[in-house]
Tab-separated table of C-alpha atoms in Angstrom:
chain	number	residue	atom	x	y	z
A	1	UNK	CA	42.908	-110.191	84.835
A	2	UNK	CA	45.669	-112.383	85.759
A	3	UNK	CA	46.773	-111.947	89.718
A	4	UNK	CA	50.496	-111.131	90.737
A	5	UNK	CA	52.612	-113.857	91.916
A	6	UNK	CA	52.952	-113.807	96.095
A	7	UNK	CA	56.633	-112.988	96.921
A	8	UNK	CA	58.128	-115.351	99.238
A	9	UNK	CA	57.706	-114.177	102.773
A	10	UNK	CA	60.049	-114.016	105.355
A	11	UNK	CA	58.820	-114.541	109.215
A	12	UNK	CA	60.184	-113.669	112.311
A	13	UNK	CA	59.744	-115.844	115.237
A	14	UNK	CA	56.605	-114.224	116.492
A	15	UNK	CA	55.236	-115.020	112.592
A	16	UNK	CA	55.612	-111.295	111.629
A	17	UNK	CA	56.449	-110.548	108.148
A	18	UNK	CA	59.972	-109.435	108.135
A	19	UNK	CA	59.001	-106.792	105.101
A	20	UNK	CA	56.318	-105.153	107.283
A	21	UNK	CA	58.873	-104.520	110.301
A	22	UNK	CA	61.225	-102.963	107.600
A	23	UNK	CA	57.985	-100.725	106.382
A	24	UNK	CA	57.563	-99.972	110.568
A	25	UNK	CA	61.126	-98.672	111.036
A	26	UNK	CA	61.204	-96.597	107.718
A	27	UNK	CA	57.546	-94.947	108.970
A	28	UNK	CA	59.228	-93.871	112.290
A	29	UNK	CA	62.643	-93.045	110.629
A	30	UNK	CA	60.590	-90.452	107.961
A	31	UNK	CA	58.803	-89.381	111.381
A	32	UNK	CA	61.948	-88.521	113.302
A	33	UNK	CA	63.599	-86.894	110.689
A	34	UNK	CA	60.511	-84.725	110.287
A	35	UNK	CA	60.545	-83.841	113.806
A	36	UNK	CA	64.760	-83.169	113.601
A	37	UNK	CA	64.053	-80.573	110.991
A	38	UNK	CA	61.136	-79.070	112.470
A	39	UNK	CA	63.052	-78.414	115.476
A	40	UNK	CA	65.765	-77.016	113.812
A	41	UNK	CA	63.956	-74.314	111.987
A	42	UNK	CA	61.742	-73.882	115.107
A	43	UNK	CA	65.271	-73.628	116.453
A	44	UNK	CA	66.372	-70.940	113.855
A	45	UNK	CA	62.655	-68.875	114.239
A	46	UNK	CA	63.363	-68.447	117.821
A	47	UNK	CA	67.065	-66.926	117.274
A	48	UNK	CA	65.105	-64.422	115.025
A	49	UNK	CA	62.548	-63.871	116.951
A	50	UNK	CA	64.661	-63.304	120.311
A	51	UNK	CA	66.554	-60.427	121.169
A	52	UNK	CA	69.811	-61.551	119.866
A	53	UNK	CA	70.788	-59.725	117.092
A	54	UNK	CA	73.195	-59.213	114.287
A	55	UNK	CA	76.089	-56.463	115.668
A	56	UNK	CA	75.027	-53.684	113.132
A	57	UNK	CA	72.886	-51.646	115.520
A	58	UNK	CA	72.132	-48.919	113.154
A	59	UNK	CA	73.247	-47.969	109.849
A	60	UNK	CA	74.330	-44.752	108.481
A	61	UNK	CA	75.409	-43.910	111.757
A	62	UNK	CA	78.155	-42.244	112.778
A	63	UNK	CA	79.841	-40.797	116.423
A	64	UNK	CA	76.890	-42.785	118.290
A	65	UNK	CA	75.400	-42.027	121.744
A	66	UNK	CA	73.045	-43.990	123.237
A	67	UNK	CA	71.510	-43.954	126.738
A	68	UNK	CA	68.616	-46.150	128.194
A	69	UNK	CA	65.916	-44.342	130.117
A	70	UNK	CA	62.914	-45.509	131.645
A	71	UNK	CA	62.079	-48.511	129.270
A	72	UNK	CA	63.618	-47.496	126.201
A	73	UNK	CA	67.313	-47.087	123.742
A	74	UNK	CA	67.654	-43.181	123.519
A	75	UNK	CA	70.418	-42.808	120.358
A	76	UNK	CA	71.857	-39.826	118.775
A	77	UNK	CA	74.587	-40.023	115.839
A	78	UNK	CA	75.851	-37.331	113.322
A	79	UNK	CA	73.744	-36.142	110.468
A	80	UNK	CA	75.336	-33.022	109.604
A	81	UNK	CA	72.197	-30.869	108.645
A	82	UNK	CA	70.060	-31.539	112.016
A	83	UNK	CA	69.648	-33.805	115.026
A	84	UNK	CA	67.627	-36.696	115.388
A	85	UNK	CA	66.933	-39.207	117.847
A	86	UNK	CA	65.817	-42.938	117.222
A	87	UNK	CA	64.532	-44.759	120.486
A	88	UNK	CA	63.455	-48.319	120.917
A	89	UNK	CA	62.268	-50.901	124.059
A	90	UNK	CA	65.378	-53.076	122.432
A	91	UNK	CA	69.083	-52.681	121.391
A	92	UNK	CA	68.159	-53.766	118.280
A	93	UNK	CA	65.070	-52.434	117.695
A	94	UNK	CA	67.377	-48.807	117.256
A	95	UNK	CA	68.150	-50.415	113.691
A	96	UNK	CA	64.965	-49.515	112.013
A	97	UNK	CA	62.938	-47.666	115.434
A	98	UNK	CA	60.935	-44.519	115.364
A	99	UNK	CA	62.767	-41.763	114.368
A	100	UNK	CA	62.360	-37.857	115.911
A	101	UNK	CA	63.640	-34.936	114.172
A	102	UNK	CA	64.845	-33.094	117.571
A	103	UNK	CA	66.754	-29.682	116.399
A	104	UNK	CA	67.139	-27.725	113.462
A	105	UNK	CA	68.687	-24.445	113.965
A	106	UNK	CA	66.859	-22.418	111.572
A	107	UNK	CA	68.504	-18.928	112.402
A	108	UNK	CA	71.214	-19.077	109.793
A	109	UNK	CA	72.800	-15.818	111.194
A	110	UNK	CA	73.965	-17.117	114.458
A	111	UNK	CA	77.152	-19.145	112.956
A	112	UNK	CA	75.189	-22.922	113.858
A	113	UNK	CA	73.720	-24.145	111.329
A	114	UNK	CA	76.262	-26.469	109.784
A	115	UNK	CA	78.940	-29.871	110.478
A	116	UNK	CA	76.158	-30.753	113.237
A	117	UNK	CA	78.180	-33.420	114.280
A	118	UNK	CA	78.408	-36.025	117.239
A	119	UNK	CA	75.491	-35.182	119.562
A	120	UNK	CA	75.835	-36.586	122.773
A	121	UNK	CA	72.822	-37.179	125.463
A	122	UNK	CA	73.523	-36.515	128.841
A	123	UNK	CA	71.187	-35.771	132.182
A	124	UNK	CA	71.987	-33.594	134.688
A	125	UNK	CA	70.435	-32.297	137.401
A	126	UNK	CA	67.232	-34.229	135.973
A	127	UNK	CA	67.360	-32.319	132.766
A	128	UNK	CA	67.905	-33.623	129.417
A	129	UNK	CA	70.752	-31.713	127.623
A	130	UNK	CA	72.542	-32.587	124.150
A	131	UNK	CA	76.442	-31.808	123.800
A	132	UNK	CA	77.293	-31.245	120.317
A	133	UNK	CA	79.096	-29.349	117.746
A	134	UNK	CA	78.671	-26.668	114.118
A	135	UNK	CA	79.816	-24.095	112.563
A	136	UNK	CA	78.165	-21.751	110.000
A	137	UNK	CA	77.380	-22.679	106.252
A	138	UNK	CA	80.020	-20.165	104.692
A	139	UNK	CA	83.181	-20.924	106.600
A	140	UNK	CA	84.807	-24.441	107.015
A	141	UNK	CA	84.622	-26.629	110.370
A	142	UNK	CA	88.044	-25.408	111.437
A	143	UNK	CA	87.257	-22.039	110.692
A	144	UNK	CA	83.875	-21.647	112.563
A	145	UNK	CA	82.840	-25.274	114.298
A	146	UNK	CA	82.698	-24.087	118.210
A	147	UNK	CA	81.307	-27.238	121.171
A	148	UNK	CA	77.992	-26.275	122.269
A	149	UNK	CA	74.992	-27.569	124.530
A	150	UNK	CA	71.319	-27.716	123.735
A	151	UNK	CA	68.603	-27.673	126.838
A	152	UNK	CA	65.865	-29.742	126.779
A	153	UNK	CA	63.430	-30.591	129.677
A	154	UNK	CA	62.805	-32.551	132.781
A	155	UNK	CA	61.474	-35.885	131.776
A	156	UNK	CA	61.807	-39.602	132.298
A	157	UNK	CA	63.135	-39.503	128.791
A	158	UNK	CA	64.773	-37.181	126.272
A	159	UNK	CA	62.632	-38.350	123.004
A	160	UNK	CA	59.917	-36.053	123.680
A	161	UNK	CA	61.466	-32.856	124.656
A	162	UNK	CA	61.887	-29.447	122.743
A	163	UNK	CA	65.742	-28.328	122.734
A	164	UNK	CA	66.557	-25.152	122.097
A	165	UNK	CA	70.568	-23.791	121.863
A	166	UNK	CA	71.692	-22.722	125.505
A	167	UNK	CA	75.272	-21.911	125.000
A	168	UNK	CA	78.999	-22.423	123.333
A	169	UNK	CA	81.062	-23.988	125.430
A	170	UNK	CA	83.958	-21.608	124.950
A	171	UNK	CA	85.897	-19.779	127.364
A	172	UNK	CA	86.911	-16.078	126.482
A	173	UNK	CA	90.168	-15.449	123.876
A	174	UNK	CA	93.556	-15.850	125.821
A	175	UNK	CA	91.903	-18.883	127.494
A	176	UNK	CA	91.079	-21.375	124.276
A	177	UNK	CA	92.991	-23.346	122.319
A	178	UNK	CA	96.050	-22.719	119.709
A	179	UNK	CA	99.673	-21.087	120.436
A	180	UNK	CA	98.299	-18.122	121.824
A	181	UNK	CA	95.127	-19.227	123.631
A	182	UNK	CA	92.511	-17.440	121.148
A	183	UNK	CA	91.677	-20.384	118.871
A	184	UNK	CA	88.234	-21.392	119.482
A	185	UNK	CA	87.480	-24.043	117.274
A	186	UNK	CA	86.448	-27.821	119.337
A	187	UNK	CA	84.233	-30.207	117.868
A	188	UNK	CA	82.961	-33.415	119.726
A	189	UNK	CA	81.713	-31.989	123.258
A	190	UNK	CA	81.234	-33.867	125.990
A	191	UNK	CA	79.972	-33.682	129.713
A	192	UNK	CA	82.390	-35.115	132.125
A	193	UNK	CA	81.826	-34.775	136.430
A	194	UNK	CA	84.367	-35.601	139.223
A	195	UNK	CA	82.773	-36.006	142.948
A	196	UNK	CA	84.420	-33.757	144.828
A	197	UNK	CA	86.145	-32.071	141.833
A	198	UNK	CA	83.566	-30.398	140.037
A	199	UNK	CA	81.910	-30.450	136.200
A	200	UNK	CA	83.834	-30.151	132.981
A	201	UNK	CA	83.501	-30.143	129.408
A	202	UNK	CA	85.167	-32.276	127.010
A	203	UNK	CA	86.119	-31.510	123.660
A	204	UNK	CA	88.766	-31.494	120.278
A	205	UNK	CA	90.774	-28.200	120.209
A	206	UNK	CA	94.009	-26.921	119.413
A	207	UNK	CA	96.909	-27.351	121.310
A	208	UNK	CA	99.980	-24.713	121.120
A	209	UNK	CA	100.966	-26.136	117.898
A	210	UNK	CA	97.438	-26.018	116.568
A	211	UNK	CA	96.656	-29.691	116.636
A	212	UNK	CA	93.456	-31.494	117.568
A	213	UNK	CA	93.436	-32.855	121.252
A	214	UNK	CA	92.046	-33.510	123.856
A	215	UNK	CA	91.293	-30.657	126.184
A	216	UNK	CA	88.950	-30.438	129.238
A	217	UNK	CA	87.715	-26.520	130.800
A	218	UNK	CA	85.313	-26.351	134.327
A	219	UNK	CA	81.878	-26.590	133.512
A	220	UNK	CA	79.238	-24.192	135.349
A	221	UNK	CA	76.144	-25.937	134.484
A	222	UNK	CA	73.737	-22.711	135.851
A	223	UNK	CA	75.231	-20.094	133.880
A	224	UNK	CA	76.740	-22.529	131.235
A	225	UNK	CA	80.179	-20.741	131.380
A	226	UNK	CA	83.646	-22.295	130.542
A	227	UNK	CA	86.725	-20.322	132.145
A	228	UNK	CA	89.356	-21.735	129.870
A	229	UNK	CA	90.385	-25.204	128.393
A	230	UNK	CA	93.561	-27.276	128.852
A	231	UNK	CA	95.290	-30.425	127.401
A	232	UNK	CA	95.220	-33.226	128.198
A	233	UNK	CA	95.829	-35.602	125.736
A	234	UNK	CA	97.846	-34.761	122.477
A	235	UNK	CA	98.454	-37.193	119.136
A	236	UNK	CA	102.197	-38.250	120.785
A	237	UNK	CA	101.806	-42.465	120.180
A	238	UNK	CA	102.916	-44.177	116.651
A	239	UNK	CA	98.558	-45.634	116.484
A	240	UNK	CA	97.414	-41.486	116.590
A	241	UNK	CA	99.146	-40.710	113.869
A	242	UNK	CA	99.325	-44.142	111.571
A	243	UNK	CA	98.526	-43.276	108.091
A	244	UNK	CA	99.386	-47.064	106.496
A	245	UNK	CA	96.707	-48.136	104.495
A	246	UNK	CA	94.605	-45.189	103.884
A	247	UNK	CA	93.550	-42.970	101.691
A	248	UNK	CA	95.862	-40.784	99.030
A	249	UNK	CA	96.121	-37.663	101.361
A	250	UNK	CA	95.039	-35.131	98.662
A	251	UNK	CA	91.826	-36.296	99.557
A	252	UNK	CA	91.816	-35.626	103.168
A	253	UNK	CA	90.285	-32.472	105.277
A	254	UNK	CA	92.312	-31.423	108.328
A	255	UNK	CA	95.780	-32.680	109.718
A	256	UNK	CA	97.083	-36.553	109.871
A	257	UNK	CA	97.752	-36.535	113.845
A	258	UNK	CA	94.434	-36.332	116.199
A	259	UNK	CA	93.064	-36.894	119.301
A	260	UNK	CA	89.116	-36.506	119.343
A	261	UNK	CA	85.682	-37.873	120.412
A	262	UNK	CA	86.308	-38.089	124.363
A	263	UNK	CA	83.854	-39.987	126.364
A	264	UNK	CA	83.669	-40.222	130.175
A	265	UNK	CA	83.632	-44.058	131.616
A	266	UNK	CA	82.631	-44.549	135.351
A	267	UNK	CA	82.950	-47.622	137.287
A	268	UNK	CA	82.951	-48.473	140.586
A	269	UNK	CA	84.717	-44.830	141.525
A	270	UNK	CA	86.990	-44.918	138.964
A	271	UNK	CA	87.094	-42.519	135.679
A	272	UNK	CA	88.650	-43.056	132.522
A	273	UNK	CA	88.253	-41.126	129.292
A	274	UNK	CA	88.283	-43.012	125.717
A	275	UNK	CA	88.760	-40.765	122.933
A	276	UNK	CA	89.944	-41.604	119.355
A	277	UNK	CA	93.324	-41.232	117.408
A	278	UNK	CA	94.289	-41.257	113.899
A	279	UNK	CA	92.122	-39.353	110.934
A	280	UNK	CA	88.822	-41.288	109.947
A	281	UNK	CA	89.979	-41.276	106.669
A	282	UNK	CA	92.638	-44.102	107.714
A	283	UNK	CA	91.435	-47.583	108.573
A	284	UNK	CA	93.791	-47.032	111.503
A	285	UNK	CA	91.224	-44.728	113.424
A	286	UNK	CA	90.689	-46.369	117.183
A	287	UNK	CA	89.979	-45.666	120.891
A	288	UNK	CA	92.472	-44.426	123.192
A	289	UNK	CA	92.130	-44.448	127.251
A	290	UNK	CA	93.010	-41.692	129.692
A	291	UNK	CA	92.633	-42.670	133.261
A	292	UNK	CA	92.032	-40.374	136.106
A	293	UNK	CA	94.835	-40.417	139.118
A	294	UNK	CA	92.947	-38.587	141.418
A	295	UNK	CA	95.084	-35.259	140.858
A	296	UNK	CA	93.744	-32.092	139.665
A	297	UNK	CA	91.576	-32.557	136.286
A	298	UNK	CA	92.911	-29.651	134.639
A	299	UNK	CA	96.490	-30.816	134.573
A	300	UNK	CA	97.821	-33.638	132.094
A	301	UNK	CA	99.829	-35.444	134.882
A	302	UNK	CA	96.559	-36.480	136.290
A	303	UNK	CA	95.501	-38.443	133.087
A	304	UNK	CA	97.534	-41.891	132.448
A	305	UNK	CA	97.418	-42.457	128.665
A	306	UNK	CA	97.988	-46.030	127.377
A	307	UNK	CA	100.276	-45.990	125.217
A	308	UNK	CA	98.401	-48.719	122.345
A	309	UNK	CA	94.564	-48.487	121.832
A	310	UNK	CA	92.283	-50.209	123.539
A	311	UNK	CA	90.281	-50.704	120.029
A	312	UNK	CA	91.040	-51.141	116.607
A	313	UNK	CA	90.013	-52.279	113.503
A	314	UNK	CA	89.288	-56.295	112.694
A	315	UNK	CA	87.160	-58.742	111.168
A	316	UNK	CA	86.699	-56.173	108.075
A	317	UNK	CA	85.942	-53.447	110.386
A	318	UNK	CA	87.858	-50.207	109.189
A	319	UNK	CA	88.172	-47.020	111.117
A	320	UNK	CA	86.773	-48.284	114.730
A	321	UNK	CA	86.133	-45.429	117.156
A	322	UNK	CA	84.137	-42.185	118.458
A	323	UNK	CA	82.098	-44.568	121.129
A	324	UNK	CA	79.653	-44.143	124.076
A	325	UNK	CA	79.395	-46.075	127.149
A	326	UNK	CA	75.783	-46.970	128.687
A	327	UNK	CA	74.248	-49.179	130.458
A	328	UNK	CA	72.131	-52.465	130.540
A	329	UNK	CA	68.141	-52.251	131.359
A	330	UNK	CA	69.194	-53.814	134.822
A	331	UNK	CA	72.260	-51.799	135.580
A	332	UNK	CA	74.450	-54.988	135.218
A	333	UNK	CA	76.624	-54.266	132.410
A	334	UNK	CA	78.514	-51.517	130.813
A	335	UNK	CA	78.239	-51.301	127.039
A	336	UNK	CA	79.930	-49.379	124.556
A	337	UNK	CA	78.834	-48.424	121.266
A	338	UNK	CA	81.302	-46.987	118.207
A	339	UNK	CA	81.044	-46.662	114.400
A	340	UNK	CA	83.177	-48.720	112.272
A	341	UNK	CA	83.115	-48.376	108.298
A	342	UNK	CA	83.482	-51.736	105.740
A	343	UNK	CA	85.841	-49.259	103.489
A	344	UNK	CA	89.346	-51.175	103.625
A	345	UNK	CA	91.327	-47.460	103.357
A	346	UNK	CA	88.648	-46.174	106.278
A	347	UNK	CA	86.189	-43.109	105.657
A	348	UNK	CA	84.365	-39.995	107.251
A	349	UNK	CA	81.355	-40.575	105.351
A	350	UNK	CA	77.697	-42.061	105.714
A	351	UNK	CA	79.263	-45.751	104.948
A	352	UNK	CA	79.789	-45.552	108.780
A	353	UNK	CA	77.665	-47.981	110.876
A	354	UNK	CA	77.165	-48.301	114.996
A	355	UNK	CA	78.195	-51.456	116.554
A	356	UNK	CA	77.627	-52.181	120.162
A	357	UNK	CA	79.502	-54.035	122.870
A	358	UNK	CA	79.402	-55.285	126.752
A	359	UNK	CA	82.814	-54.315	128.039
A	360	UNK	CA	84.608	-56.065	131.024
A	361	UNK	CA	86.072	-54.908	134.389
A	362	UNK	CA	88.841	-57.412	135.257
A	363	UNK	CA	92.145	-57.222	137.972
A	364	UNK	CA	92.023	-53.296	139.178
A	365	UNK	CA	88.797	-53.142	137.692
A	366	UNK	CA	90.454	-52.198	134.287
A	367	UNK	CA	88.648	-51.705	131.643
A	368	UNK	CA	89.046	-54.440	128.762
A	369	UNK	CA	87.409	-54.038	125.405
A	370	UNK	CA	86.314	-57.012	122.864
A	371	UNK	CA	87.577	-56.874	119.686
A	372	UNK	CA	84.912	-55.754	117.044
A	373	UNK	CA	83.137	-58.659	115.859
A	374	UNK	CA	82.442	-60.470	112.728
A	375	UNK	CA	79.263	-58.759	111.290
A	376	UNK	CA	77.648	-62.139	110.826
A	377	UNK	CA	77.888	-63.459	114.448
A	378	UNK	CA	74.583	-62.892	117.249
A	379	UNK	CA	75.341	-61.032	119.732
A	380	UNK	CA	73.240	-61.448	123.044
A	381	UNK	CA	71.180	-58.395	124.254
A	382	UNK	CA	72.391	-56.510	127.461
A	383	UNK	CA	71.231	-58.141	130.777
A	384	UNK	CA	67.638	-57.032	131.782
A	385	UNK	CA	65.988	-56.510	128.438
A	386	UNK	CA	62.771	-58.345	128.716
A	387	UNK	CA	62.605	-58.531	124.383
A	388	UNK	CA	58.665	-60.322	123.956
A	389	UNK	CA	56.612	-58.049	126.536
A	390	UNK	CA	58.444	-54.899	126.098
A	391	UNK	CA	58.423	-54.983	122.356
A	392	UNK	CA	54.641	-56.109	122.446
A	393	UNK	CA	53.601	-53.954	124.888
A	394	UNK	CA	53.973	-50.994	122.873
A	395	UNK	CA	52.553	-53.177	119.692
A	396	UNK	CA	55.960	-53.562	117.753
A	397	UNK	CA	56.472	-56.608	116.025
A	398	UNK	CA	58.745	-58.890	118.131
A	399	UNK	CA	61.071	-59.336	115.111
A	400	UNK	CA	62.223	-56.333	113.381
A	401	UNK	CA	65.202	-57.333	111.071
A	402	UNK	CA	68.291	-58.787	111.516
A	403	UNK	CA	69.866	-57.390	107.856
A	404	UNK	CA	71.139	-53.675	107.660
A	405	UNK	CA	71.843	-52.819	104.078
């Protein structure tokens, strides 16, 4: 076996080869690089494994309300047939948490058991109650759907208790909506209460010319009675009534102008009311904002309307309203959650999805509203939610899916 002929050798001046201090710097080269990449998928694990979290909150899910009791997400959205309520010790855990079947009306001669839409959570008095609204299963929503309330218990949370109907929230006939007062249909109750002022229901009825807005009737929350309802808030801006863009109108159900979905915002003694404008079958459906002057409730002079909405569609977001407001673990932050559909000519349908916000209090302590959000960006949990011992505290896996279809 014949041996290999030596390569000439280069020194340096300590009499090192110069090929082995070439060998040297590639080794450490090959070991920083490893350590560059390891750190940038450790990098990417912890992203997925913290609480940030891609901005669908839940899918499928329609006229959201959420609340945050005593550890945990509390969310209701429209199913139509029933209610249900998902719950979860983070935001984003509401995308694929435990699910609880909450109310089924199941006696189908009392006009309720149909268009179960928009349930809304609210506490009052310690008691869990759910704001919603149906109609019967022969009749269409306009004919029969009527705001009503469900009572549940007194509990540190709502998941757990058993609702049962408690009462429409309709005053008597010469005191509802339409041209001569006896129209009762309203959809998308709400609980609104002014210190000093008194409680009040929120809801979508008829105004004298028999179209949807937004009216408000005292609330008496021990015998559940409403005395009457008035307006205040009618489909009278160009952005409640924009039909560009949407759907061929043979298609739609109901009228073109609307004012609907109002939900009560409190901060730091103010009050405003969002609600939304436009039909969801237009991409052009958004959030409008009412704020109280401090004059009497009932009357429409004591609700400024602005005059362009506070939300609207972008980033491929169609159809951007019917929200809730809630807040952070820590009572930091206000949040507000709405649905928003990927359908370019908007829809009323279960292509709806929630999205969830913090909103800002800026100047006057006006309310200012981000712009819905690229469905591919993070979003950072509200302030105070303590993700890795919360989530394994109750054994759920700390990541649970960042993906929603």
């Amino acid at each position: 076996m014949s041996i290999p002929p030596q390569r000439n050798q280069a020194y340096d001046e300590k009499g090192l080869p110069i090929s082995k201090k070439l060998d040297i710097i590639i080794i450490i080269v090959v070991i920083m690089e490893f350590w560059v990449v390891a750190l940038l998928l450790l990098g990417t694990l912890l992203v997925d494994v913290s609480s940030a979290y891609q901005q669908v909150v839940r899918a499928g899910a329609a006229d959201p309300s959420i609340v945050y009791a005593h550890g945990w997400y509390h969310m209701t959205y429209t199913t139509a047939t029933d209610i249900e309520m998902v719950r979860s010790r983070t935001l984003k855990g509401l995308l694929v948490g435990k699910v609880r079947p909450v109310y089924t009306e199941f006696n189908l001669t009392a006009g309720r058991e149909a268009n179960i839409w928009a349930p809304e959570i609210h506490q009052i008095d310690q008691v869990w109650y759910i704001f919603y609204s149906s109609g019967n299963g022969s009749e269409d929503c306009e004919t029969s759907c009527r705001p009503r309330v469900l009572e549940g218990c007194e509990a540190p949370t709502p998941f757990y208790c058993s609702y049962r109907w408690r009462a429409d929230l309709v005053p008597p006939a010469g005191y509802q909506g339409g041209s001569d007062g006896r129209d009762p249909f309203g959809i998308d109750a709400s609980f609104l209460e002014i210190p000093g002022r008194g409680r009040y229901v929120l809801l979508s009825g008829k105004n004298q010319r028999s179209v949807q807005s937004i009216q408000i009737g005292p609330l008496n929350t021990t015998s559940w009675n409403v005395t009457s309802w008035h307006v205040i808030s009618e489909p009278d801006q160009p952005w409640e009534k924009n039909v560009s863009n949407s759907r061929p109108r043979e298609l739609w159900i109901g009228g073109i102008a609307i004012n609907e979905g109002p939900h009560p915002l409190y901060h730091d003694g103010q009050i405003w009311i969002t609600y939304s404008g436009s039909h969801c079958q237009t991409p052009n459906y958004g959030l409008g904002l009412l704020r109280y002057n401090g004059g009497d409730p009932l009357q429409r002079s004591s609700w400024i309307k602005s005059p362009k909405p506070v939300l609207f569609q972008a980033n491929g977001n169609y159809g951007t309203g019917h929200n809730c407001f809630f807040n952070s673990p820590d009572g930091k932050e206000t949040w507000i959650a709405y649905h928003a559909t990927l359908q370019k000519h908007g829809a009323c349908d279960g292509s709806r999805f929630t999205i969830a916000q913090p909103i800002r209090f800026v100047g006057n302590n006006t309310p200012t509203f981000e712009i819905p959000p690229n469905l591919d960006t993070y979003q950072d949990p509200p302030s105070g939610e303590n993700f890795t011992s919360q989530a394994m505290e109750e054994g759920e896996m700390p990541f649970d899916g960042l993906t929603w279809m």
